[in-house]
PDB file of C-alpha atoms and ligand atoms in Angstrom:
ATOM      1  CA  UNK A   1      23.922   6.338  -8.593  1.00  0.00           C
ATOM      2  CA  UNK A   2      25.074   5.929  -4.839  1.00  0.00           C
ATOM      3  CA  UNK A   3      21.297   6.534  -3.631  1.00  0.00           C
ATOM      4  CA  UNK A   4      20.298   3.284  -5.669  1.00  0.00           C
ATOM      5  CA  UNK A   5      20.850   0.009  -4.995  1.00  0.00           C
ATOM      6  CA  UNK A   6      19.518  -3.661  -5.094  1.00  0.00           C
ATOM      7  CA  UNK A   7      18.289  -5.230  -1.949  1.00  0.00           C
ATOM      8  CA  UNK A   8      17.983  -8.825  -0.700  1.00  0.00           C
ATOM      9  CA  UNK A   9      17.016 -11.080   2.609  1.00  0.00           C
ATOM     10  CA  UNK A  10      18.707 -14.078   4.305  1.00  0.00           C
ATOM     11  CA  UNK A  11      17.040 -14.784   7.746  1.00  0.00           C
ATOM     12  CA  UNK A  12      18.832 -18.453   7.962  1.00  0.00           C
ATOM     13  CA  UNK A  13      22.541 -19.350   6.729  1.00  0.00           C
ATOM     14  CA  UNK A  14      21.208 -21.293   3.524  1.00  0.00           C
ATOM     15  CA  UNK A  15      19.516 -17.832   2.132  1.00  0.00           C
ATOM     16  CA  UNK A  16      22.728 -16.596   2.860  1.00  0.00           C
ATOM     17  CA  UNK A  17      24.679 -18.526   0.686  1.00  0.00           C
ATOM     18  CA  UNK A  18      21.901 -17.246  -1.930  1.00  0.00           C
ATOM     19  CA  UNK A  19      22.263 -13.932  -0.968  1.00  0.00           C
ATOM     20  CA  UNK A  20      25.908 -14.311  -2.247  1.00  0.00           C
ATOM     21  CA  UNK A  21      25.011 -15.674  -5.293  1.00  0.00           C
ATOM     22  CA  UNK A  22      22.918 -12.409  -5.601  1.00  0.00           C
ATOM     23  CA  UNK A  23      25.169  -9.915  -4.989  1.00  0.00           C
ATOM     24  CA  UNK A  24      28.053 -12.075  -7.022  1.00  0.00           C
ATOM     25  CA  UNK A  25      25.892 -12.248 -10.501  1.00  0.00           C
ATOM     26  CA  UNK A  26      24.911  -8.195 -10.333  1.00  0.00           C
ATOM     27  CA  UNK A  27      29.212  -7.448  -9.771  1.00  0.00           C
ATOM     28  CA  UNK A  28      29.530  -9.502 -12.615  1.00  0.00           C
ATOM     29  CA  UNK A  29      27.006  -8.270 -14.894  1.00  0.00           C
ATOM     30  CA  UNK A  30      28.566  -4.622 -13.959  1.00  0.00           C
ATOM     31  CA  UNK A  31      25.927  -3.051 -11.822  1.00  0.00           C
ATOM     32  CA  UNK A  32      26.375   0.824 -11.096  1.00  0.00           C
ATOM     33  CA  UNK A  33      24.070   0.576  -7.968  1.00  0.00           C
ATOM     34  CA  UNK A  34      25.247  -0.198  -4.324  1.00  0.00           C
ATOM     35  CA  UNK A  35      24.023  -3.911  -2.854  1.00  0.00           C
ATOM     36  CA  UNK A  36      22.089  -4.729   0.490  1.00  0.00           C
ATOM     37  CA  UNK A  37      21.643  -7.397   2.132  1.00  0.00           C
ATOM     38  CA  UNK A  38      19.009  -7.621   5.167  1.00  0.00           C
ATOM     39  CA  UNK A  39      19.953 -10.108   7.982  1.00  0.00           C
ATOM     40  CA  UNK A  40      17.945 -11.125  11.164  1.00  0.00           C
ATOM     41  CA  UNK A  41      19.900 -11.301  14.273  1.00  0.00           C
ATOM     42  CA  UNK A  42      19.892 -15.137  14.478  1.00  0.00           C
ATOM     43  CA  UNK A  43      22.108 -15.198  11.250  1.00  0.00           C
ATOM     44  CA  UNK A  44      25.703 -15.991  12.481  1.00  0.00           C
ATOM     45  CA  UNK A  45      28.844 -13.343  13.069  1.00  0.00           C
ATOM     46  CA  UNK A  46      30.645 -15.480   9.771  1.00  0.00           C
ATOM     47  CA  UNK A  47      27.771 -15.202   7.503  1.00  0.00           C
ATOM     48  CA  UNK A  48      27.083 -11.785   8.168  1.00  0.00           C
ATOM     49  CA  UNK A  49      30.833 -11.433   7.731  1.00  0.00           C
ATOM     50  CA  UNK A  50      31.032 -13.146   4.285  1.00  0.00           C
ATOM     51  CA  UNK A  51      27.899 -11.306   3.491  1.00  0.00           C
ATOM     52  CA  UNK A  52      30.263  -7.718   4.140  1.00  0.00           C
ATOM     53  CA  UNK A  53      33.301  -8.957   1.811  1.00  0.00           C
ATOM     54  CA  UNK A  54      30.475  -8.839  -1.178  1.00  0.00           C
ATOM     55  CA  UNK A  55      27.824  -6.632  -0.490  1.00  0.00           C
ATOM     56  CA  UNK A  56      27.741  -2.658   0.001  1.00  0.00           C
ATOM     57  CA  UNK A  57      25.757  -2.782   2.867  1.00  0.00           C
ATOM     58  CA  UNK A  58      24.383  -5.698   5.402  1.00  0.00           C
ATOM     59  CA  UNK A  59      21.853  -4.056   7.648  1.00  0.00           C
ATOM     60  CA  UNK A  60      20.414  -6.360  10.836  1.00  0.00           C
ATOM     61  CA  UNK A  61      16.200  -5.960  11.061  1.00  0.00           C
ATOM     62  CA  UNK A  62      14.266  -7.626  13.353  1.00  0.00           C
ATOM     63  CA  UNK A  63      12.705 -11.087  12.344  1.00  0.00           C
ATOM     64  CA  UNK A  64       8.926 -10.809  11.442  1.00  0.00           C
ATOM     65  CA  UNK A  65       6.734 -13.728  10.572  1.00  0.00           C
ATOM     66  CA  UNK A  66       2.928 -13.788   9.864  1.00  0.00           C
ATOM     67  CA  UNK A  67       2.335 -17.423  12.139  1.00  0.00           C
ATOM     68  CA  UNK A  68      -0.442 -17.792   9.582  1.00  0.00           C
ATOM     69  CA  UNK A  69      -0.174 -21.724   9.944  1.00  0.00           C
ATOM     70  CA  UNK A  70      -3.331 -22.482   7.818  1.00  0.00           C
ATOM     71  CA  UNK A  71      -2.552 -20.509   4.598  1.00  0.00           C
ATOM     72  CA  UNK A  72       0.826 -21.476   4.473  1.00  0.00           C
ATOM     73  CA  UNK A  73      -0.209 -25.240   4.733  1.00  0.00           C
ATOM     74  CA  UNK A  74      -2.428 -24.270   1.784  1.00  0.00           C
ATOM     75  CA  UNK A  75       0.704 -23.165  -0.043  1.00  0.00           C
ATOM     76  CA  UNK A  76       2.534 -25.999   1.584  1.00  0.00           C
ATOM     77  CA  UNK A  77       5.375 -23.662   2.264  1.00  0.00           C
ATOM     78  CA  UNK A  78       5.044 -23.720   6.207  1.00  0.00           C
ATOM     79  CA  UNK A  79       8.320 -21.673   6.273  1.00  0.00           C
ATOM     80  CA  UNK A  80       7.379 -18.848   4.050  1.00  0.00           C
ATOM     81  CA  UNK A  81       5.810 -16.777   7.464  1.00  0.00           C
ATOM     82  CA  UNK A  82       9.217 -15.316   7.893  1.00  0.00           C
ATOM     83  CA  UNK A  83       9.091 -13.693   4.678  1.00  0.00           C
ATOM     84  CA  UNK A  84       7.090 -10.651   6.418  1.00  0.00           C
ATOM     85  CA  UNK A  85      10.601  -9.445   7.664  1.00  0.00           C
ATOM     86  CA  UNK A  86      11.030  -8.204   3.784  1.00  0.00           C
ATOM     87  CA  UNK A  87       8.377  -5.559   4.394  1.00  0.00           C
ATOM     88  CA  UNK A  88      11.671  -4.060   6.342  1.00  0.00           C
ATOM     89  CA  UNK A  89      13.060  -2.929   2.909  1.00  0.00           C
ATOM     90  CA  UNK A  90      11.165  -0.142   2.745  1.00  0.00           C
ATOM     91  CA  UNK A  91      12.661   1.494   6.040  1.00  0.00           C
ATOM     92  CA  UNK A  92      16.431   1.967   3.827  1.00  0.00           C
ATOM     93  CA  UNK A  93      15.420   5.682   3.283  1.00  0.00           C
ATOM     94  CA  UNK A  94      18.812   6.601   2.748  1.00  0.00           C
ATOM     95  CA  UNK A  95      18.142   5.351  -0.990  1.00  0.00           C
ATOM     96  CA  UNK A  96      15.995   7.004  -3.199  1.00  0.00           C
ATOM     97  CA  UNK A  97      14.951   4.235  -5.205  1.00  0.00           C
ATOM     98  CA  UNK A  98      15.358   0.146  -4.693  1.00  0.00           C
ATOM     99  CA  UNK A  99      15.081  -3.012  -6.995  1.00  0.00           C
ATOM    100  CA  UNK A 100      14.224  -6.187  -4.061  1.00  0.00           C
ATOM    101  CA  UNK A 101      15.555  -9.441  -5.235  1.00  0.00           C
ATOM    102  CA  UNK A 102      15.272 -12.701  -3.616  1.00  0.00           C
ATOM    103  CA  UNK A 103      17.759 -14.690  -2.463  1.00  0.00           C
ATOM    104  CA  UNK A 104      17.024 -17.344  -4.254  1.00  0.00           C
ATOM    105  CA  UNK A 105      17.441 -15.254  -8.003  1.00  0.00           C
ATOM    106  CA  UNK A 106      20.397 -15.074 -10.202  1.00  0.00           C
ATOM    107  CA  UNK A 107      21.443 -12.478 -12.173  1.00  0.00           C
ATOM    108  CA  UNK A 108      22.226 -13.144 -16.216  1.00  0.00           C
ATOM    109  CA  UNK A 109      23.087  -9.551 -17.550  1.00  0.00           C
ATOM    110  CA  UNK A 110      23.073  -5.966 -16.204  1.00  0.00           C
ATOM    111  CA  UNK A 111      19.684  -5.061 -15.365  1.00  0.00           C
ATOM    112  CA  UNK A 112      20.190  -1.639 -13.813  1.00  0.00           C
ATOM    113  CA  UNK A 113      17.325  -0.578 -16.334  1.00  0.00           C
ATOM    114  CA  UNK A 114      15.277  -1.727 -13.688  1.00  0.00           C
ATOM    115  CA  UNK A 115      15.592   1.738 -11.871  1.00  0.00           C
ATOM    116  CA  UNK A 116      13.894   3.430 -14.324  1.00  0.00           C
ATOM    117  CA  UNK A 117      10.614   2.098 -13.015  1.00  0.00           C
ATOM    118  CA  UNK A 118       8.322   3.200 -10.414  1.00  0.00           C
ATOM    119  CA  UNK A 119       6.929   1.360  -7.384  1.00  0.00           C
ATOM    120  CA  UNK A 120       5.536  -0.914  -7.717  1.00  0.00           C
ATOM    121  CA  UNK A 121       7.144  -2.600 -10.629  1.00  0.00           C
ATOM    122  CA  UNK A 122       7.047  -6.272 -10.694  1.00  0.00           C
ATOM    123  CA  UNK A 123       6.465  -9.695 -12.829  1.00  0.00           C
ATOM    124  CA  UNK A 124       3.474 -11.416 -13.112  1.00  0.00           C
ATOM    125  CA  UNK A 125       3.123 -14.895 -10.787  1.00  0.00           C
ATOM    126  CA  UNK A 126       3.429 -17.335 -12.887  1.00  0.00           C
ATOM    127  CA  UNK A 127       0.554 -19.867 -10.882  1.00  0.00           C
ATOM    128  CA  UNK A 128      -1.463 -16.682 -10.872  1.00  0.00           C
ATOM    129  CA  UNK A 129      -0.914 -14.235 -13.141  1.00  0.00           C
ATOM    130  CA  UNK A 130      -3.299 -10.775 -11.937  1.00  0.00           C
ATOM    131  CA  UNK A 131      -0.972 -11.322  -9.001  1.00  0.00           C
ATOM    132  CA  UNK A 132       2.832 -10.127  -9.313  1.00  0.00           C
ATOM    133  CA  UNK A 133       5.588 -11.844  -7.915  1.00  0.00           C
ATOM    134  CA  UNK A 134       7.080 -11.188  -4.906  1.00  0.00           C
ATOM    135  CA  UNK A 135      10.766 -12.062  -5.895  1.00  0.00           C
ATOM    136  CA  UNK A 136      11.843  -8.955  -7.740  1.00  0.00           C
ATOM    137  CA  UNK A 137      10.190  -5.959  -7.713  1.00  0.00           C
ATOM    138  CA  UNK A 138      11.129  -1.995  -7.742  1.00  0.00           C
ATOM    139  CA  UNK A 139      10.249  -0.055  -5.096  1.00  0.00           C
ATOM    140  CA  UNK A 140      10.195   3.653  -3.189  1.00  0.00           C
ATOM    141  CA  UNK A 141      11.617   3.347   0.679  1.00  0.00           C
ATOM    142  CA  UNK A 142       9.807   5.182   2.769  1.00  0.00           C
ATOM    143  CA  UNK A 143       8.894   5.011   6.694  1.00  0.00           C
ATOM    144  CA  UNK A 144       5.067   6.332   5.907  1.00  0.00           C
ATOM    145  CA  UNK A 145       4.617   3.266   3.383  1.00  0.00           C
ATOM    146  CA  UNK A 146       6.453   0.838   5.821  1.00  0.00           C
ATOM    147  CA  UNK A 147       4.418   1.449   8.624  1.00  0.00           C
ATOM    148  CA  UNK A 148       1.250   1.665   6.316  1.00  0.00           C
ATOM    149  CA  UNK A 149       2.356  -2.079   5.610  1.00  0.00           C
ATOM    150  CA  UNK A 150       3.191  -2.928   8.736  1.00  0.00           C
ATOM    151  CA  UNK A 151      -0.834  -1.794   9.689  1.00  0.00           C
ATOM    152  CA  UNK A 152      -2.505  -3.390   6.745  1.00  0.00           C
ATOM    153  CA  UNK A 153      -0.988  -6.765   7.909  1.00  0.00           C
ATOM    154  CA  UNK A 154      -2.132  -6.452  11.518  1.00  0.00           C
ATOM    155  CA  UNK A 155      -5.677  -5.280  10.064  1.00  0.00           C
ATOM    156  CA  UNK A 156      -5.862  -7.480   7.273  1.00  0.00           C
ATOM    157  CA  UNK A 157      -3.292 -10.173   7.574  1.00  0.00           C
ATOM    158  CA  UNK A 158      -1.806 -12.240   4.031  1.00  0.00           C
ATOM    159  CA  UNK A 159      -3.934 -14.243   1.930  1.00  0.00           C
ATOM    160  CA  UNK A 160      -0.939 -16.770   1.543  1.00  0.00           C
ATOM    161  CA  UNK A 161       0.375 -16.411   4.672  1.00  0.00           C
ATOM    162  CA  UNK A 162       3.857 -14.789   3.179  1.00  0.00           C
ATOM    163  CA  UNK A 163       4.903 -11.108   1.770  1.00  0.00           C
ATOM    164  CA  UNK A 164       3.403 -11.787  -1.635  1.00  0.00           C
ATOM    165  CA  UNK A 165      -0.279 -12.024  -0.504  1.00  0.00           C
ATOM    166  CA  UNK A 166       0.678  -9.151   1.654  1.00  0.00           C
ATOM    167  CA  UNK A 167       2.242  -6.966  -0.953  1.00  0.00           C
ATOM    168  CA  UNK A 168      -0.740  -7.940  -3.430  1.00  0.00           C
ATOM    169  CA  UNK A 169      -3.686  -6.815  -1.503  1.00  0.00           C
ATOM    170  CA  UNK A 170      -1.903  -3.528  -1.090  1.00  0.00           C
ATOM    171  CA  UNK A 171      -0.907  -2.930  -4.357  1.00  0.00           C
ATOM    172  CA  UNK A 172      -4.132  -3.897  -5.156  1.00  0.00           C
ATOM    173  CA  UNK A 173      -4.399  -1.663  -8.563  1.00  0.00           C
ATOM    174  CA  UNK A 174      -1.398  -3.630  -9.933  1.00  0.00           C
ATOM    175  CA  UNK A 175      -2.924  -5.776 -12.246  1.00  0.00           C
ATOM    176  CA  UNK A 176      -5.396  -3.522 -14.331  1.00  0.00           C
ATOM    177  CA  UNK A 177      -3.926   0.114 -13.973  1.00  0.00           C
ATOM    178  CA  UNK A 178      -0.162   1.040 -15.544  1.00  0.00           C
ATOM    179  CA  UNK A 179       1.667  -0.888 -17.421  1.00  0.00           C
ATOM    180  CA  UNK A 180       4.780   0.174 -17.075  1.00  0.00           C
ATOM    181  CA  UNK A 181       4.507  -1.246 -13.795  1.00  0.00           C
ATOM    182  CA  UNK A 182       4.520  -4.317 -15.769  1.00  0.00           C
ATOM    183  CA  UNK A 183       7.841  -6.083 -15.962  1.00  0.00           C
ATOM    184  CA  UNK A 184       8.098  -8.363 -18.626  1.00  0.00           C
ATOM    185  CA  UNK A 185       8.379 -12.120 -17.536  1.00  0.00           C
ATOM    186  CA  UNK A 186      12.339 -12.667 -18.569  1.00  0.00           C
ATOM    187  CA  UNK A 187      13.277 -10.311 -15.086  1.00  0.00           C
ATOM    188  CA  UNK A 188      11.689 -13.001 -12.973  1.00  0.00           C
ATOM    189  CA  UNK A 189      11.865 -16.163 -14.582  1.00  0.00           C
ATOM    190  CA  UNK A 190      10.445 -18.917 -12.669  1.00  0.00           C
ATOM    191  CA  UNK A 191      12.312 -22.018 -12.880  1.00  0.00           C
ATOM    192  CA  UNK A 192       8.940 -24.172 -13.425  1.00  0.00           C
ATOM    193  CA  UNK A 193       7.683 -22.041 -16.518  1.00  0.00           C
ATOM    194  CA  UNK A 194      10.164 -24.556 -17.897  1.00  0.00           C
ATOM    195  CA  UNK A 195       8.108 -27.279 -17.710  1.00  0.00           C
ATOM    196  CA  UNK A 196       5.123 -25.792 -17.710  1.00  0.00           C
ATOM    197  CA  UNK A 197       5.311 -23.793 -21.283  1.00  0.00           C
ATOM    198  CA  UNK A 198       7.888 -25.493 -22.423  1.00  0.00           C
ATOM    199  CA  UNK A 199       7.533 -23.679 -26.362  1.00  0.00           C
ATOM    200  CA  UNK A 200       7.278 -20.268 -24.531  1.00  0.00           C
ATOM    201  CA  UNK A 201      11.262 -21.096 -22.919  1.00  0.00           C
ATOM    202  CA  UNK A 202      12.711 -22.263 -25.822  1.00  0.00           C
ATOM    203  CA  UNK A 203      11.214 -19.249 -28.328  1.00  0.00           C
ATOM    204  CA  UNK A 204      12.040 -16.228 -25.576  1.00  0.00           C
ATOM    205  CA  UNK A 205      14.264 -18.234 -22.721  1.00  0.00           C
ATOM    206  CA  UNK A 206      17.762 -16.964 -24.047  1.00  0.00           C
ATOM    207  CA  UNK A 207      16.436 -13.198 -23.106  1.00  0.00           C
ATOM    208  CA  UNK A 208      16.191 -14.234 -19.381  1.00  0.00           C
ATOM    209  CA  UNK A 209      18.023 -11.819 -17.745  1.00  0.00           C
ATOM    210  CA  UNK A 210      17.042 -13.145 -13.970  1.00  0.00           C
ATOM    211  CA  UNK A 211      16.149 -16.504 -12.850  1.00  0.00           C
ATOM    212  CA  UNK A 212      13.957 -17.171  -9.787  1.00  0.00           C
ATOM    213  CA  UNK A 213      14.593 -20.475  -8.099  1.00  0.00           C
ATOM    214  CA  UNK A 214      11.184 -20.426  -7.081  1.00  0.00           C
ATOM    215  CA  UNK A 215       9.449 -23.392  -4.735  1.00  0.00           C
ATOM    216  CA  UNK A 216      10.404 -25.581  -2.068  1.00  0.00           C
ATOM    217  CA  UNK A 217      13.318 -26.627  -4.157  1.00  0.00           C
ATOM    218  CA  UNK A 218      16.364 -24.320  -4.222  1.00  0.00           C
ATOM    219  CA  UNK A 219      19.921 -24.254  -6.128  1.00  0.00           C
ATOM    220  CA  UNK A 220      21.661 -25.332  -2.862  1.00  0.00           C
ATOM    221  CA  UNK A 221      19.172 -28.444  -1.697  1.00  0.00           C
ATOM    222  CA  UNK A 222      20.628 -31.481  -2.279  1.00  0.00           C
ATOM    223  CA  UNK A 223      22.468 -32.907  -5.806  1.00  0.00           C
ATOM    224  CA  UNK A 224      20.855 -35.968  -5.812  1.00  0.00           C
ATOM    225  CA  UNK A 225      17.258 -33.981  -5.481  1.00  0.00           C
ATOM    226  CA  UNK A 226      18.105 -32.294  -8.870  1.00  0.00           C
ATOM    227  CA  UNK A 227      19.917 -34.634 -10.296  1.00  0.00           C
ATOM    228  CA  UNK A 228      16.385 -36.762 -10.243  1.00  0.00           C
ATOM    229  CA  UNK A 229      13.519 -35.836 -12.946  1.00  0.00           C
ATOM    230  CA  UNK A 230      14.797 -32.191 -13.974  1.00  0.00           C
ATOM    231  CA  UNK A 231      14.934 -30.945 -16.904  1.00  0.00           C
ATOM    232  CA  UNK A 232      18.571 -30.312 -18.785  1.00  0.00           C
ATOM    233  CA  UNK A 233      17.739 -26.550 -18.887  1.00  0.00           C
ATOM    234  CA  UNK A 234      16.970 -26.259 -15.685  1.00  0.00           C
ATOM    235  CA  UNK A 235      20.146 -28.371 -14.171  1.00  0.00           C
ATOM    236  CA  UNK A 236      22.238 -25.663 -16.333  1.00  0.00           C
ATOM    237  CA  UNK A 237      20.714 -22.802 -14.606  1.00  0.00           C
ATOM    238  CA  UNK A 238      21.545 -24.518 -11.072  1.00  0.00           C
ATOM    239  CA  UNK A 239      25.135 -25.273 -11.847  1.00  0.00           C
ATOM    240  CA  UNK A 240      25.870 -21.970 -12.794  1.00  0.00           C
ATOM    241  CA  UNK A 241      24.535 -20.557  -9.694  1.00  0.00           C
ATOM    242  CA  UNK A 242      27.122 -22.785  -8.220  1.00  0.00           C
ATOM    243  CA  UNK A 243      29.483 -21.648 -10.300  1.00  0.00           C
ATOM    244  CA  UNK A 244      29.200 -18.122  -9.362  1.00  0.00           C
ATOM    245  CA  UNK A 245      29.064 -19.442  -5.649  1.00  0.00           C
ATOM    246  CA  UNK A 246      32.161 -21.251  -5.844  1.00  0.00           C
ATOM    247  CA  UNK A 247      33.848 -18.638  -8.030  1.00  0.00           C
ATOM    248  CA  UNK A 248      33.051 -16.611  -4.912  1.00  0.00           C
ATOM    249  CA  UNK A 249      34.539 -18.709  -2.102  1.00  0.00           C
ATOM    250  CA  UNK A 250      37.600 -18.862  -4.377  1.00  0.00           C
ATOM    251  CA  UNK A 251      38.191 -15.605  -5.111  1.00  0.00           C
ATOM    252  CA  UNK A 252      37.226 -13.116  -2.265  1.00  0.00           C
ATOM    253  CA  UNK A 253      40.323 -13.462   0.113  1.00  0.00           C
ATOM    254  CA  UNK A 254      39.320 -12.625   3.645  1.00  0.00           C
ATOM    255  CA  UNK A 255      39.851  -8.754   4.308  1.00  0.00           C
ATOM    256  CA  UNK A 256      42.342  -7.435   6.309  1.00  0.00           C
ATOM    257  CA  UNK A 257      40.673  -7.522  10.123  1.00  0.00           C
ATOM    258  CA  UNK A 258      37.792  -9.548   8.897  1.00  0.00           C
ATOM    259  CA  UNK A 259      38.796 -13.180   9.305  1.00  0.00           C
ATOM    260  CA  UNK A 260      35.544 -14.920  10.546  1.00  0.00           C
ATOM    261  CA  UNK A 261      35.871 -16.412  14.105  1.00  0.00           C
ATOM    262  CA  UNK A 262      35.578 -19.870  14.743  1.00  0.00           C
ATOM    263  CA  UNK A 263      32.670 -20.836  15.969  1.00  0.00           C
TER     264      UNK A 263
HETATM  265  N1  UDP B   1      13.642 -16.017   3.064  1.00  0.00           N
HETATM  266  C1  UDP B   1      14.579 -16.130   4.085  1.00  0.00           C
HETATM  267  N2  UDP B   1      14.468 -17.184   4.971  1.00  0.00           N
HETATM  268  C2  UDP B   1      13.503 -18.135   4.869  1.00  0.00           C
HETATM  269  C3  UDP B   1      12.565 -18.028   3.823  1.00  0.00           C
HETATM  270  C4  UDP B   1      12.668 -16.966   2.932  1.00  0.00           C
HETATM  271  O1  UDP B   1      15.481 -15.298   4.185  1.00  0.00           O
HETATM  272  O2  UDP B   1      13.484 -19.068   5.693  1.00  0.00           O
HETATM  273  C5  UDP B   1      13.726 -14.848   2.161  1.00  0.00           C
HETATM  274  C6  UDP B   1      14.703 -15.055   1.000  1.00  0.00           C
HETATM  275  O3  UDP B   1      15.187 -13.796   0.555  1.00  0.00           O
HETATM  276  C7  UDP B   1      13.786 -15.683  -0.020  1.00  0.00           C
HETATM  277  C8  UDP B   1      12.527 -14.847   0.162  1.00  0.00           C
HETATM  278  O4  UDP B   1      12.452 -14.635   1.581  1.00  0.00           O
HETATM  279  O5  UDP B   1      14.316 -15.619  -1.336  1.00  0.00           O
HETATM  280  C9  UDP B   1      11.229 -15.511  -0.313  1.00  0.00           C
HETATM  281  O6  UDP B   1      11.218 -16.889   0.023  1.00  0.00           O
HETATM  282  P1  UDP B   1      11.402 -17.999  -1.113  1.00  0.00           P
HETATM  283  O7  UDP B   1      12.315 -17.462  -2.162  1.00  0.00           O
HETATM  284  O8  UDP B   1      11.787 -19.286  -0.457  1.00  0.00           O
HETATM  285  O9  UDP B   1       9.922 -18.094  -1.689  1.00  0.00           O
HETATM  286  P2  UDP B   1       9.493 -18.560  -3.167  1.00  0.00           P
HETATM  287  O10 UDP B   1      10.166 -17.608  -4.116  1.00  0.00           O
HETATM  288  O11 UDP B   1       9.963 -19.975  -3.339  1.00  0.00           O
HETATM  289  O12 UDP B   1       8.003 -18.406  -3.136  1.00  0.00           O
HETATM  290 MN1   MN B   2      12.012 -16.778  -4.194  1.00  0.00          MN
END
């Protein structure tokens, strides 16, 4: 299925080291598809070269941000603006079909299923339901959609300041027309459901196929940060995504020609 593949963003080097995480759980979990990564320019030449020894493809787009200051304080997630520059996914026409994943998801088990759906396939948000979530959804590239997107945030902006509000107002039939377009809940996990339906993890949790480091906090902030207050669950899910980072600096031995620069 060479005209398939999974997509992800890293616009700084932390998301990178996500990114990796990314494309390391869907090789592992045998995916048939290819793997992109999209960069911004200000990403360095040594993560964009890691990024090459793992994924298929890393493609440069240009850095977008909404500079909606006032509903990203109300999400206190002043950072999220950048998140615009995902709209850029759907300008990979040379694929037929694409599943987006965060960088800040890990893979459990092969979910190339996930092509069988149509755009716009997604998971319910988890703070607000008739909204999906952003983090992994399936979806049709195409230049007349991008720039359709690219119009309906200059006319009508985000109401959360990031993709998601973006990508909800113009899927706007999402929540009450088909439900196929429905993924269930286990392909975009949210690590707070944990605490928040506690019951609901521990009857269905061991189907999770991906997990979705969502919020402020991410699998590569600080130990001590998780270390403090989390649950046991959820400190398992964020050393495994180290493992399959470190298992990843271990194992991938520079190419030939590509040994990074120092810089
Ligand atoms: N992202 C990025 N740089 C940033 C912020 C976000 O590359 O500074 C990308 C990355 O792929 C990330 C996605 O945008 O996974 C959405 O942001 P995030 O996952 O932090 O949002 P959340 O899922 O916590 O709402
Ligand atoms: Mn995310």
């Amino acid at each position: 299925m060479a005209d398939e593949a999974f997509v992800t963003l890293a616009t700084t080097e932390s998301y990178c080291m996500g990114a990796t995480v990314v494309a390391r759980s869907l090789q592992r979990h045998g995916t048939t598809r290819s793997i992109v990564a999209m960069v911004t320019p200000n990403v360095s030449q040594k993560s964009r070269l890691d990024l090459e020894s793992v994924f298929d493809e890393v493609i440069v787009v240009d850095m977008m941000d909404s500079e909606d200051r006032y509903h990203l304080a109300l999400l206190e997630r002043p950072e999220l603006g950048i998140t615009f520059t995902k709209i850029h996914c759907w300008t990979l026409t040379h694929y037929s079909k694409c599943v987006f994943l965060d960088a800040d998801t890990l893979v459990l088990c092969n979910v190339d299923e996930l092509f069988e759906r149509d755009e716009l396939t997604a998971a319910p948000d988890p703070g607000w339901p008739d909204c999906f979530n952003s983090g992994v959804f399936v979806f049709k590239p195409s230049l007349h959609t991008h720039a359709r997107l690219l119009d309906h945030a200059l006319q009508h902006g985000s109401f959360d300041g990031g993709d998601q509000g973006l990508l909800n107002s113009f899927f706007s039939s999402w929540p009450h027309t088909d439900i196929a377009k429905h993924l269930p809940f286990i392909y975009n996990l949210s690590a707070s459901s944990i605490y928040t339906y506690l019951p609901a993890f521990q009857h269905f949790g061991h189907n999770a196929k991906i997990v979705h480091f969502l919020g402020a906090m991410k699998p590569w902030s600080s130990h001590s940060q998780w270390e403090a207050g989390h649950s046991h669950t959820m400190r398992r899910f964020v050393s495994l995504w180290w493992r399959e980072y470190d298992t990843q600096q271990h194992t991938t031995p520079p190419a030939p020609g590509k040994e990074p620069p120092h810089d």
